Short mmCIF file of C-alpha atoms in Angstrom, two decimals:
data_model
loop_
_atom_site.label_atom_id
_atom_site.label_comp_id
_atom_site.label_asym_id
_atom_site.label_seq_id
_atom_site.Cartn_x
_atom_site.Cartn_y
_atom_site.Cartn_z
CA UNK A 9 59.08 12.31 98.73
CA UNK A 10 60.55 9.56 101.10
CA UNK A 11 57.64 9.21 103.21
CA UNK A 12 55.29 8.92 100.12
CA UNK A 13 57.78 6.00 98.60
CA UNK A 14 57.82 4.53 101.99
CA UNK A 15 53.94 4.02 102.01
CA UNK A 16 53.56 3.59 98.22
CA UNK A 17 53.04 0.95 96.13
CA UNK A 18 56.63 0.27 95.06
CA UNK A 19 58.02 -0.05 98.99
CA UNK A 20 54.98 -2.43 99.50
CA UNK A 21 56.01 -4.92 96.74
CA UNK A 22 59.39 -4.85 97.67
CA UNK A 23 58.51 -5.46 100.95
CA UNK A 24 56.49 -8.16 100.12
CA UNK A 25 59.81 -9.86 98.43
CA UNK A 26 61.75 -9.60 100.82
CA UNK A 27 60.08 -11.16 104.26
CA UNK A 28 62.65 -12.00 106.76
CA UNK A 29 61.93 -14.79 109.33
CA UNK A 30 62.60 -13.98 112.97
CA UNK A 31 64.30 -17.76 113.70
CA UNK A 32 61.97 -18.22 116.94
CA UNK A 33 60.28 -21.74 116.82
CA UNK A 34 58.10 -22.57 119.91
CA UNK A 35 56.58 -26.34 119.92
CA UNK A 36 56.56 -29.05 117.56
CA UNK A 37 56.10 -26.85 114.04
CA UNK A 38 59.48 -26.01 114.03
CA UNK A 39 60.86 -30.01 112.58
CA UNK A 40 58.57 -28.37 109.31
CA UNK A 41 60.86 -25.14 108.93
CA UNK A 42 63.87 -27.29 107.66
CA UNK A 43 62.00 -28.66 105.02
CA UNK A 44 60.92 -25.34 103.85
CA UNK A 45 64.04 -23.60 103.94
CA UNK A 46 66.66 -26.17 102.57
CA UNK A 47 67.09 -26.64 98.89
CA UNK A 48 63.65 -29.34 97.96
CA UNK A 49 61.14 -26.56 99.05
CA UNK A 50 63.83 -23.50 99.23
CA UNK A 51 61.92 -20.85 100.79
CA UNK A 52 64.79 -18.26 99.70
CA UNK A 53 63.49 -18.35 95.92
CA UNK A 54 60.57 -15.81 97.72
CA UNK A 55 63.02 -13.77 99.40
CA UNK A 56 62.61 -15.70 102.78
CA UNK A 57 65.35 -16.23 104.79
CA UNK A 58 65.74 -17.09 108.90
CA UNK A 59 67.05 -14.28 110.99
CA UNK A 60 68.64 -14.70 113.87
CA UNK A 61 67.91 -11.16 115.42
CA UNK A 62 64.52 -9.76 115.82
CA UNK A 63 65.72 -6.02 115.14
CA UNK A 64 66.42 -7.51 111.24
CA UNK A 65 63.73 -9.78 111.11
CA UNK A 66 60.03 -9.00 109.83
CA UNK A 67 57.59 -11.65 110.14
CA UNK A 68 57.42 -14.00 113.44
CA UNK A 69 56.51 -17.31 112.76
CA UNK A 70 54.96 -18.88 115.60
CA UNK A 71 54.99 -22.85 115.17
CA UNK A 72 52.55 -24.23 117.42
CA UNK A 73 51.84 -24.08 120.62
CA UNK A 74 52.46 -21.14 123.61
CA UNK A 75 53.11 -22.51 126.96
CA UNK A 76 52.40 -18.94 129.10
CA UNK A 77 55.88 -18.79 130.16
CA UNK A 78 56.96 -18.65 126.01
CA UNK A 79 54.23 -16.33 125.36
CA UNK A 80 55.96 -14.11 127.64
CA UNK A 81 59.19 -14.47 125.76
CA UNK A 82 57.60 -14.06 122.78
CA UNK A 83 55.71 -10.82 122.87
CA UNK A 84 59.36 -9.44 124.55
CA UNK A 85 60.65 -10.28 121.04
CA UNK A 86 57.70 -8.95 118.90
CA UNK A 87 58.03 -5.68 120.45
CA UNK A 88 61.15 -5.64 119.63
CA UNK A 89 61.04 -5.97 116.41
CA UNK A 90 60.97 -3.05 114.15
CA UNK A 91 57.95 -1.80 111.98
CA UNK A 92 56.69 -3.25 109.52
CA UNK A 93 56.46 -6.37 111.27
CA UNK A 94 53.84 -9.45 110.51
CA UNK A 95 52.32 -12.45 112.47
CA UNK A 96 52.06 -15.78 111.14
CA UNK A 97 49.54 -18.00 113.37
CA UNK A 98 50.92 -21.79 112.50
CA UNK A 99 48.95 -24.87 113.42
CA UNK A 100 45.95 -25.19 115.30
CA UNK A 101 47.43 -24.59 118.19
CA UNK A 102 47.41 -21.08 117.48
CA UNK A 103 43.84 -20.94 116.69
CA UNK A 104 42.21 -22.85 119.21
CA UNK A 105 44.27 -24.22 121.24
CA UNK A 106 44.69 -28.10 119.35
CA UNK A 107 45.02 -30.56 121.22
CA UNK A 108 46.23 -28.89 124.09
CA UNK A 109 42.89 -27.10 124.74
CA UNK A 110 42.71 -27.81 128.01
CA UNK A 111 46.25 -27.81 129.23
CA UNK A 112 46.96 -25.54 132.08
CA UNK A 113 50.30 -24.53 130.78
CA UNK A 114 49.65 -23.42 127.53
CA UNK A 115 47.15 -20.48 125.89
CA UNK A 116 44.39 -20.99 123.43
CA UNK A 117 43.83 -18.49 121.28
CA UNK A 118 47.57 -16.58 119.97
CA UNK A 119 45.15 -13.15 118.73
CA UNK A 120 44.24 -12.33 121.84
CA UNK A 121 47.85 -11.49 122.42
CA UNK A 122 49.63 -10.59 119.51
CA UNK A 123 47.59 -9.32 116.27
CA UNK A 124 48.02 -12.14 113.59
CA UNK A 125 47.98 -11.34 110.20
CA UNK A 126 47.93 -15.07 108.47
CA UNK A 127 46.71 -18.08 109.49
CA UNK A 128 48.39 -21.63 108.94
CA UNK A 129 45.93 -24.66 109.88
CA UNK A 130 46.41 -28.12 110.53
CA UNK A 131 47.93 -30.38 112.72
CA UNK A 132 50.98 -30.70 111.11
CA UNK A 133 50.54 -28.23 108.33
CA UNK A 134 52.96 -29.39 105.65
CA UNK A 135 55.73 -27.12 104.06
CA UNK A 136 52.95 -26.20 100.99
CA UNK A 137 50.96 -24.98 103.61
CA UNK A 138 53.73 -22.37 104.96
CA UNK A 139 54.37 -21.29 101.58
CA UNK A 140 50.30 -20.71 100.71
CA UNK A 141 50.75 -18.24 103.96
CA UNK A 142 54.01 -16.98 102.67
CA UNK A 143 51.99 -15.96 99.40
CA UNK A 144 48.81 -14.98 101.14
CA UNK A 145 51.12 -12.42 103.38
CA UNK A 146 52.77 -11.14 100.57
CA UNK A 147 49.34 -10.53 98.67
CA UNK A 148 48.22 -8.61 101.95
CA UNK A 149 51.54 -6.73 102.12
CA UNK A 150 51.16 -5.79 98.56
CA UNK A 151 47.41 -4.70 98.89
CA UNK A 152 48.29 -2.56 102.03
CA UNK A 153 46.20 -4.88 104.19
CA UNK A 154 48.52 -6.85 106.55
CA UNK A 155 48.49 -3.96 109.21
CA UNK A 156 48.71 -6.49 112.60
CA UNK A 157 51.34 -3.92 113.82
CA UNK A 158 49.24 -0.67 113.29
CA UNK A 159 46.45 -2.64 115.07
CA UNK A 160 48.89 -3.31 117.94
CA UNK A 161 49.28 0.14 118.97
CA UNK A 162 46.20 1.03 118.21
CA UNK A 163 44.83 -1.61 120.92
CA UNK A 164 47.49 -1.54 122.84
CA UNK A 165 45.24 -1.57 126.17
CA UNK A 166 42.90 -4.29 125.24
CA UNK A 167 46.28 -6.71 123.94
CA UNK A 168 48.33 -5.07 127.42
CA UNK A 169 45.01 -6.07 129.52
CA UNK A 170 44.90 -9.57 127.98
CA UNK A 171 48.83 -10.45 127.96
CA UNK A 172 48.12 -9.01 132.18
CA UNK A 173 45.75 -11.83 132.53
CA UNK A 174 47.72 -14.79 131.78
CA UNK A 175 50.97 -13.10 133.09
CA UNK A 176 51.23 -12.47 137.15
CA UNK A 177 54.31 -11.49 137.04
CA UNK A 178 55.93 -9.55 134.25
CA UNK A 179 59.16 -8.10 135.89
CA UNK A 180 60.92 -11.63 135.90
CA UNK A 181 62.18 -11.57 132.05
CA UNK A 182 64.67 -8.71 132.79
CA UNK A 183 66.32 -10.41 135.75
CA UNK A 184 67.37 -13.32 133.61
CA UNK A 185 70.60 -12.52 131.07
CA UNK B 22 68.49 -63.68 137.16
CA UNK B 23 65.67 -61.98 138.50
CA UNK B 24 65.12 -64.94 140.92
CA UNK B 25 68.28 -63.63 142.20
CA UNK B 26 67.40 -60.58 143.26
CA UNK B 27 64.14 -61.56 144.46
CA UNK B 28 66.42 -63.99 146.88
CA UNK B 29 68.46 -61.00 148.23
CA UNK B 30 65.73 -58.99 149.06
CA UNK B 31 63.87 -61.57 150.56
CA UNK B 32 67.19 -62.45 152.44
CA UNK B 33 67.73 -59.29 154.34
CA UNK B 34 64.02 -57.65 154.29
CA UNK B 35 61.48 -59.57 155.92
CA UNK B 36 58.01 -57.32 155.32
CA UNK B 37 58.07 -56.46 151.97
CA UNK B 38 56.23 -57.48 149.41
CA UNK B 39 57.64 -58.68 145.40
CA UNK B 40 55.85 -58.85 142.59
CA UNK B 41 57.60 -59.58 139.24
CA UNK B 42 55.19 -58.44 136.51
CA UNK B 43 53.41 -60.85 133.80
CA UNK B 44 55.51 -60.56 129.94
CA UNK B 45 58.40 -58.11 131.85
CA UNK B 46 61.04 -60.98 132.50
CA UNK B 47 63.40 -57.87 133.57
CA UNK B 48 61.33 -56.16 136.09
CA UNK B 49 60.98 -56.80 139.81
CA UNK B 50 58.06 -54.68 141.79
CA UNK B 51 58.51 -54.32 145.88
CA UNK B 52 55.94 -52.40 147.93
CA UNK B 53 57.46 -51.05 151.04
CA UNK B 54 56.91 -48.80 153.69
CA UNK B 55 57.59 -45.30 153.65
CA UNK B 56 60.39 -45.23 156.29
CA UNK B 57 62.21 -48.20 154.60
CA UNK B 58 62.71 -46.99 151.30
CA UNK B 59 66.19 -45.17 151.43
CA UNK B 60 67.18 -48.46 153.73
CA UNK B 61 66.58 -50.59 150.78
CA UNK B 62 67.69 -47.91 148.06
CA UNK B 63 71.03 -48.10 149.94
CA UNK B 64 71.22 -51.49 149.97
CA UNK B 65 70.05 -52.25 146.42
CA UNK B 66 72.72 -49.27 145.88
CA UNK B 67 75.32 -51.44 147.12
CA UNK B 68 74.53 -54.33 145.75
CA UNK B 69 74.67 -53.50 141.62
CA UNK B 70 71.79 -51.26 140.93
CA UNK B 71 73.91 -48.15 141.08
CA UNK B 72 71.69 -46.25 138.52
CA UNK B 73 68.55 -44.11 139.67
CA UNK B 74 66.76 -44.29 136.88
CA UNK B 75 63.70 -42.18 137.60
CA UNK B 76 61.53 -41.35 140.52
CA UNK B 77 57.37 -40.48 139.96
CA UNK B 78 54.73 -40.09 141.78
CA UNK B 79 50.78 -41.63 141.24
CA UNK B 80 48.20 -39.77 142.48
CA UNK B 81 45.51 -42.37 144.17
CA UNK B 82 42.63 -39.44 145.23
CA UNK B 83 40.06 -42.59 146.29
CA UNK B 84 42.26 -43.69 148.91
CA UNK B 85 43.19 -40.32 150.04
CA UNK B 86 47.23 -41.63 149.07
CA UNK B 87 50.02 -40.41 146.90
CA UNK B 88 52.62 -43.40 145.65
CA UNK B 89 56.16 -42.60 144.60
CA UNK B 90 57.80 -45.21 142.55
CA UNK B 91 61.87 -45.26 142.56
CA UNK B 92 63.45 -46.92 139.42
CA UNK B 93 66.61 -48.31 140.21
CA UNK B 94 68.56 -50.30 137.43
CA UNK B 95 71.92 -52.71 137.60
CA UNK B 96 73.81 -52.79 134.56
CA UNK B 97 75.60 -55.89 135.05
CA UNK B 98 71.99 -57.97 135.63
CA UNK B 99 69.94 -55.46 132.99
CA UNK B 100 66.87 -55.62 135.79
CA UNK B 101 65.03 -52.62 136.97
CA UNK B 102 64.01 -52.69 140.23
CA UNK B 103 60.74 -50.48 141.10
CA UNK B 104 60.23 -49.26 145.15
CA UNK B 105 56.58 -48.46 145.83
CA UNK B 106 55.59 -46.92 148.93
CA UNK B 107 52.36 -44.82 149.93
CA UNK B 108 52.27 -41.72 151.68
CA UNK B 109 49.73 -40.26 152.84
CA UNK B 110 48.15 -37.90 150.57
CA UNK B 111 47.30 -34.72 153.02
CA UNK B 112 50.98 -34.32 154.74
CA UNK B 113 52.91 -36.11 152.13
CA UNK B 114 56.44 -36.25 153.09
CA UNK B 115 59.04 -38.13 152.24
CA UNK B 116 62.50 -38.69 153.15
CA UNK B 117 65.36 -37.49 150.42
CA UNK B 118 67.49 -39.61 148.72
CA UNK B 119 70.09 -36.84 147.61
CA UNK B 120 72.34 -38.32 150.00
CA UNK B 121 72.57 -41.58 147.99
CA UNK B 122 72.03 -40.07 144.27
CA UNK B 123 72.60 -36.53 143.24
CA UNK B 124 70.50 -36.98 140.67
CA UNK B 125 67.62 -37.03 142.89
CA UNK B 126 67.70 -33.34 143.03
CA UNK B 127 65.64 -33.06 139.32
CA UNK B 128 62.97 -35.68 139.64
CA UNK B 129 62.03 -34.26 143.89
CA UNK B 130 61.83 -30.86 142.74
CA UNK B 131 59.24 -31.66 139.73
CA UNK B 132 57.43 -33.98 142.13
CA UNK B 133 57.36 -31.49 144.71
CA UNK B 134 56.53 -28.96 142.02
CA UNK B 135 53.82 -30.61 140.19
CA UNK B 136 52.05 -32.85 143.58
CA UNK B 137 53.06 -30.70 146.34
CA UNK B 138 54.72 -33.63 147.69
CA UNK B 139 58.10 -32.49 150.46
CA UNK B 140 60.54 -34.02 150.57
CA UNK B 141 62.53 -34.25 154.16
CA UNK B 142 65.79 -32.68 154.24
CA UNK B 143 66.43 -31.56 150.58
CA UNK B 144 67.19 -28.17 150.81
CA UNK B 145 66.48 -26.89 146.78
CA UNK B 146 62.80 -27.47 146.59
CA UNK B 147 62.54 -24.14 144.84
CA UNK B 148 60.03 -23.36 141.55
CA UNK B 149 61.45 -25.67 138.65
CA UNK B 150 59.33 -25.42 135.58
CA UNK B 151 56.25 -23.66 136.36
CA UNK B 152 56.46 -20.07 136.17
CA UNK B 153 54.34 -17.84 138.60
CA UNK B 154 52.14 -20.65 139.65
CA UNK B 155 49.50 -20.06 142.23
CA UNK B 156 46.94 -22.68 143.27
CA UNK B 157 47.42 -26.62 143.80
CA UNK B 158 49.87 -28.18 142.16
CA UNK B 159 48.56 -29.22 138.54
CA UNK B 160 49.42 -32.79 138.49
CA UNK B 161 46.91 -33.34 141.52
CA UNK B 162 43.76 -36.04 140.20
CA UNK B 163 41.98 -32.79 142.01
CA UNK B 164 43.20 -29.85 139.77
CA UNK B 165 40.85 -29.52 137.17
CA UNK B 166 42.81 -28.66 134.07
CA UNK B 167 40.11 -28.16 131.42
CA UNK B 168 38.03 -25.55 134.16
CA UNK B 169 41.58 -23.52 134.67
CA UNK B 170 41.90 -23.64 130.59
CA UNK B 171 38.45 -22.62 130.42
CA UNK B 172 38.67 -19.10 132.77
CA UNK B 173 42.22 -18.30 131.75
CA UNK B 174 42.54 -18.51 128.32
CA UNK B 175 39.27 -18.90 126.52
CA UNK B 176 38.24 -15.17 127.49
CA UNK B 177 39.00 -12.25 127.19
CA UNK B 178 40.10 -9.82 130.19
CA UNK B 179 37.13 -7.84 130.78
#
């Protein structure tokens, strides 16, 4: 009974109303969070609201660009995050790179990494434009499609073999507090 | 007031060479040589322009030369004063000026971080910002930053 309502239809749409925000912001898309969660765009009217834990939160929003030594940060924190979790991809940066293709600090393309689900682009995308992904995620929530996080273990090797490319040294998180 | 300083260098340095810039009333430019710059650091220390401002470093590949420009500024004249001096670009060394300014500490270990430039006698030249960086430093003219974007992060690991 509970793992049939877990998978069903009815968890999904509550699910979908109730996306928590892991409150990570890398690069300059995090000045358009305030915006979108203060009262003129007021994200929590879609049951959005910043977390400040990644064990609560479900969706990581990254906002912009990855400097190699973030990405390492940031994958620690996706895989800590409980299931289901989502990826949002925000700002060209995540896409192609932006205009920091051809830095040597920071990584081009975020789904090589970390399975995104949604897509933001632009360079800034607006606050409209995070809540058009908001919506979109939801949809794919609700349809059963947003599955980044089954697609993660599933390819674990090919994401482990690509995160072992950019990263010579792994161990050096866990000596920091 | 800029004529000023200009006088007091000129007083007690005899080969070095001022420029004050076109349209920057507020700026005075001296090229020195390597060995001389803590001498006049010290002395300009002494004499008003108590705040290092910044220290940076120009890469100049064609003549085989690195230049590090100190910015010193007096707050009772509101003048920055810039020290140029030229090292040579395949041993560059440098004498420290964490004797005279603490704050040296930040801008010697980026500069020796991100040129590969040493720095005499400063004993924290350890990794800064970069994190697990092998190669040349990345702010050299000769590190090619689109090439190392290119085979790092624009493919997949095979």
């Amino acid at each position: 009974m509970l793992e049939s309502f877990r998978g069903g239809k009815v968890a999904r749409w509550f699910k979908g109303r109730s996306m928590w925000l892991l409150h990570f912001c890398t690069g300059c898309g995090a000045i358009e969070l305030p915006p979108s969660m203060t009262s003129r765009y007021d994200l929590e009217r879609f049951g959005i609201i910043p977390m400040a834990s990644p064990r609560q939160a479900d969706v990581l929003l990254i906002t912009g660009y990855l400097s190699v030594k973030t990405l390492k940060r940031v994958i620690t924190t996706y895989e800590q995050m409980l299931d289901p979790k989502y990826v949002i991809g925000f700002g060209s940066c995540t896409i192609n790179g932006g205009m920091y293709w051809d830095s040597y600090a920071t990584i081009n393309k975020l789904d090589y990494y970390l399975p995104v689900d949604v897509y933001i682009s632009g360079c800034m995308p607006a606050p409209d434009a995070i809540f058009a992904a908001f919506l979109e995620l939801r949809e794919k929530i609700e349809k059963g499609e947003a599955n980044g996080y089954k697609l993660y273990k599933i390819h674990y090797e090919r994401y482990k073999a690509n995160q072992d490319k950019v990263f010579k040294n792994r161990g050096i998180i866990e000596g920091e507090d | 007031m800029v004529e000023g300083v200009v006088e007091l260098i000129k007083g007690n340095f005899s080969d070095v060479e001022i420029v004050i810039p076109e349209h920057q009333e507020k700026r005075v430019h001296i090229s020195v040589e390597k060995e001389k710059v803590k001498e006049i650091a010290k002395f300009l220390k002494d004499n008003g322009f108590r705040h290092l401002s910044f220290i940076t470093c120009v890469d100049w590949i064609d003549e085989g030369k690195f230049e590090l420009v100190y910015g010193l500024y007096s707050y009772e004249e509101k003048i920055v004063v810039l020290i140029k001096t030229k090292i040579d670009r395949d041993n560059p060394k440098q004498e420290t000026l964490l004797p005279l300014w603490d704050q040296a500490q930040t801008y010697e270990r980026e500069i020796h971080e991100m040129f590969g430039v040493y720095f005499d006698g400063n004993p924290g030249l350890t990794p800064f910002i970069l994190e697990d960086w092998e190669g040349i430093p990345p702010m050299r003219k000769d590190f090619d930053s689109r090439k190392y974007s290119q085979i790092t992060y624009d493919s997949e690991a095979k």
